Amino acid sequence: MSRVKKKEVKFREGEKKRERDSERKGKRRRVCEEMEVHQQQLQLQQAPRQPVVSVSAASVADSDFELETYLSQYTGHTRILRLEFISEACPSLAREALTLALAEVKAATLNTTKHNAIVLRLNADLGASVKHDQVWVEDAARLARSRLDKLDAELKNYKSNLIKESIRVRMSYFIWLSFSF
């Protein structure tokens, strides 16, 4: 064999050896990562669980709870959800919380389902005489349908013209609209 061929053979053998070594290191690394993940899972399973602390309705009712101050931190759907939670957690504030939630639903959303549920709860559970606002429900449903139709038409137009950024924007509007229902 010539000297050049011997060098080529040595070079190829060295490459093969480096490839085998890198494969071994990769396998070792994967095994180590899998072992670490397994150990973390075992630690989570063996860790003592923290008890869930629930606030009783009596402790909330007895305290000086200022509903308006508490609600000033929240807006939109979060505010409505907080008001519904307060009505369940604190019977003494239930009527006030649901009345505020009803006003918030009418002012901030087009969610007729939530409106109907709050009116039903106010009338059935709390004995209040709140009238179902059928005019608002019909107007909200009509407005929501028109917004949905408009967005759908715009989206179809953008899809036919393949305007990717506009498609993305319209899809985000669809998501926003679904939150207002």
Coordinates of C-alpha atoms in Angstrom, one line a residue:
M1 CA 0.0 0.0 0.0
S2 CA 1.1 3.4 -0.7
R3 CA 1.6 6.0 1.9
V4 CA -1.4 8.1 0.7
K5 CA -3.7 5.1 0.9
K6 CA -2.5 4.2 4.4
K7 CA -3.3 7.8 5.5
E8 CA -6.7 7.7 3.9
V9 CA -7.5 4.4 5.6
K10 CA -6.3 5.8 9.0
F11 CA -8.3 8.9 8.4
R12 CA -11.5 6.9 7.7
E13 CA -10.9 4.7 10.7
G14 CA -10.5 7.8 12.8
E15 CA -13.7 9.2 11.5
K16 CA -15.6 6.0 12.2
K17 CA -14.2 6.0 15.7
R18 CA -15.2 9.6 16.3
E19 CA -18.7 8.8 15.1
R20 CA -19.0 5.8 17.4
D21 CA -17.7 7.9 20.3
S22 CA -20.2 10.7 19.6
E23 CA -23.0 8.1 19.4
R24 CA -22.0 6.6 22.7
K25 CA -21.8 10.1 24.3
G26 CA -25.3 10.9 22.9
K27 CA -26.7 7.7 24.3
R28 CA -25.2 8.4 27.7
R29 CA -26.5 11.9 27.7
R30 CA -30.0 10.7 26.8
V31 CA -29.9 8.0 29.5
C32 CA -28.7 10.6 32.1
E33 CA -31.5 13.0 31.1
E34 CA -34.1 10.2 31.3
M35 CA -32.8 9.3 34.7
E36 CA -33.0 12.9 35.9
V37 CA -36.6 13.2 34.7
H38 CA -37.5 9.9 36.4
Q39 CA -35.9 11.1 39.7
Q40 CA -37.8 14.4 39.5
Q41 CA -41.0 12.5 39.0
L42 CA -40.3 10.3 42.0
Q43 CA -39.5 13.3 44.1
L44 CA -42.8 14.9 43.1
Q45 CA -44.7 11.8 44.0
Q46 CA -43.0 11.4 47.3
A47 CA -43.3 15.1 48.3
P48 CA -45.8 15.8 51.0
R49 CA -49.0 17.3 49.6
Q50 CA -50.1 20.7 50.8
P51 CA -53.7 20.6 52.0
V52 CA -56.1 22.8 50.1
V53 CA -57.3 25.6 52.3
S54 CA -60.9 26.7 51.8
V55 CA -62.4 29.8 53.2
S56 CA -65.7 29.1 54.9
A57 CA -68.6 31.4 54.1
A58 CA -68.9 32.4 57.8
S59 CA -65.3 33.7 57.9
V60 CA -65.9 35.8 54.8
A61 CA -69.3 37.1 56.1
D62 CA -68.0 38.0 59.5
S63 CA -65.0 40.0 58.2
D64 CA -65.2 43.6 56.9
F65 CA -65.2 42.7 53.3
E66 CA -65.5 45.6 50.9
L67 CA -66.8 44.3 47.7
E68 CA -66.1 47.4 45.5
T69 CA -62.5 47.7 46.7
Y70 CA -61.9 44.0 46.0
L71 CA -63.5 44.3 42.5
S72 CA -61.5 47.3 41.5
Q73 CA -58.6 45.0 40.7
Y74 CA -60.6 43.2 38.0
T75 CA -62.1 44.0 34.7
G76 CA -64.2 42.2 32.1
H77 CA -64.7 38.5 32.3
T78 CA -62.5 38.1 35.4
R79 CA -64.6 40.6 37.3
I80 CA -67.8 38.6 36.4
L81 CA -66.1 35.3 37.4
R82 CA -65.0 36.8 40.7
L83 CA -68.5 38.1 41.4
E84 CA -70.0 34.7 40.7
F85 CA -67.4 33.1 43.1
I86 CA -68.2 35.6 45.8
S87 CA -71.9 34.9 45.4
E88 CA -71.2 31.2 46.0
A89 CA -68.7 31.7 48.8
C90 CA -70.5 34.3 50.8
P91 CA -74.3 34.0 51.1
S92 CA -74.6 37.4 52.7
L93 CA -73.1 39.1 49.7
A94 CA -74.6 36.8 47.1
R95 CA -77.5 39.1 46.0
E96 CA -75.2 42.2 45.7
A97 CA -72.5 40.2 43.9
L98 CA -74.9 38.7 41.3
T99 CA -76.6 42.1 40.7
L100 CA -73.2 43.6 40.0
A101 CA -72.3 40.6 37.8
L102 CA -75.5 41.1 35.8
A103 CA -74.7 44.8 35.3
E104 CA -71.2 43.9 34.2
V105 CA -72.4 41.2 31.8
K106 CA -74.7 43.8 30.1
A107 CA -72.1 46.5 30.0
A108 CA -69.0 44.5 28.9
T109 CA -70.1 41.5 27.0
L110 CA -72.6 40.0 24.6
N111 CA -72.9 36.8 26.7
T112 CA -76.6 36.1 26.7
T113 CA -76.0 32.6 28.3
K114 CA -74.3 34.2 31.3
H115 CA -77.0 36.8 31.5
N116 CA -79.8 34.1 31.6
A117 CA -77.9 32.1 34.2
I118 CA -77.4 35.0 36.5
V119 CA -81.0 36.1 36.2
L120 CA -82.2 32.5 36.9
R121 CA -79.9 32.2 39.9
L122 CA -81.0 35.6 41.3
N123 CA -84.7 34.7 41.0
A124 CA -84.6 31.0 41.9
D125 CA -81.9 30.7 44.6
L126 CA -82.1 34.2 46.2
G127 CA -85.7 35.0 45.7
A128 CA -85.1 38.3 44.0
S129 CA -87.5 39.6 41.5
V130 CA -85.2 40.5 38.6
K131 CA -86.8 40.7 35.2
H132 CA -85.3 38.9 32.3
D133 CA -84.2 41.7 29.9
Q134 CA -85.4 40.1 26.6
V135 CA -84.7 43.3 24.6
W136 CA -81.0 43.3 25.6
V137 CA -80.7 39.5 24.9
E138 CA -82.1 40.0 21.4
D139 CA -80.0 43.0 20.7
A140 CA -76.8 41.3 22.0
A141 CA -77.5 38.2 19.9
R142 CA -78.2 40.3 16.8
L143 CA -75.0 42.3 17.3
A144 CA -72.9 39.2 18.0
R145 CA -74.3 37.5 14.8
S146 CA -73.5 40.6 12.7
R147 CA -70.0 40.8 14.1
L148 CA -69.5 37.2 13.4
D149 CA -70.8 37.4 9.9
K150 CA -68.6 40.5 9.2
L151 CA -65.5 38.8 10.5
D152 CA -66.2 35.6 8.6
A153 CA -66.6 37.6 5.3
E154 CA -63.3 39.4 5.9
L155 CA -61.6 36.2 6.7
K156 CA -62.8 34.5 3.6
N157 CA -61.7 37.5 1.6
Y158 CA -58.2 37.5 3.1
K159 CA -57.9 33.8 2.6
S160 CA -58.8 34.1 -1.1
N161 CA -56.2 36.8 -1.5
L162 CA -53.7 34.9 0.7
I163 CA -52.9 37.8 3.0
K164 CA -51.3 36.0 5.9
E165 CA -51.0 38.8 8.4
S166 CA -54.6 39.8 7.9
I167 CA -55.8 36.2 8.3
R168 CA -53.9 36.1 11.6
V169 CA -55.5 39.3 12.7
R170 CA -59.0 38.2 11.8
M171 CA -58.5 34.9 13.6
S172 CA -57.5 36.8 16.8
Y173 CA -60.7 38.9 16.4
F174 CA -62.6 35.6 16.2
I175 CA -61.0 34.6 19.5
W176 CA -61.9 38.0 21.0
L177 CA -65.4 37.7 19.8
S178 CA -65.8 34.2 21.3
F179 CA -64.8 35.6 24.7
S180 CA -67.5 38.2 24.5
F181 CA -70.2 35.5 24.2

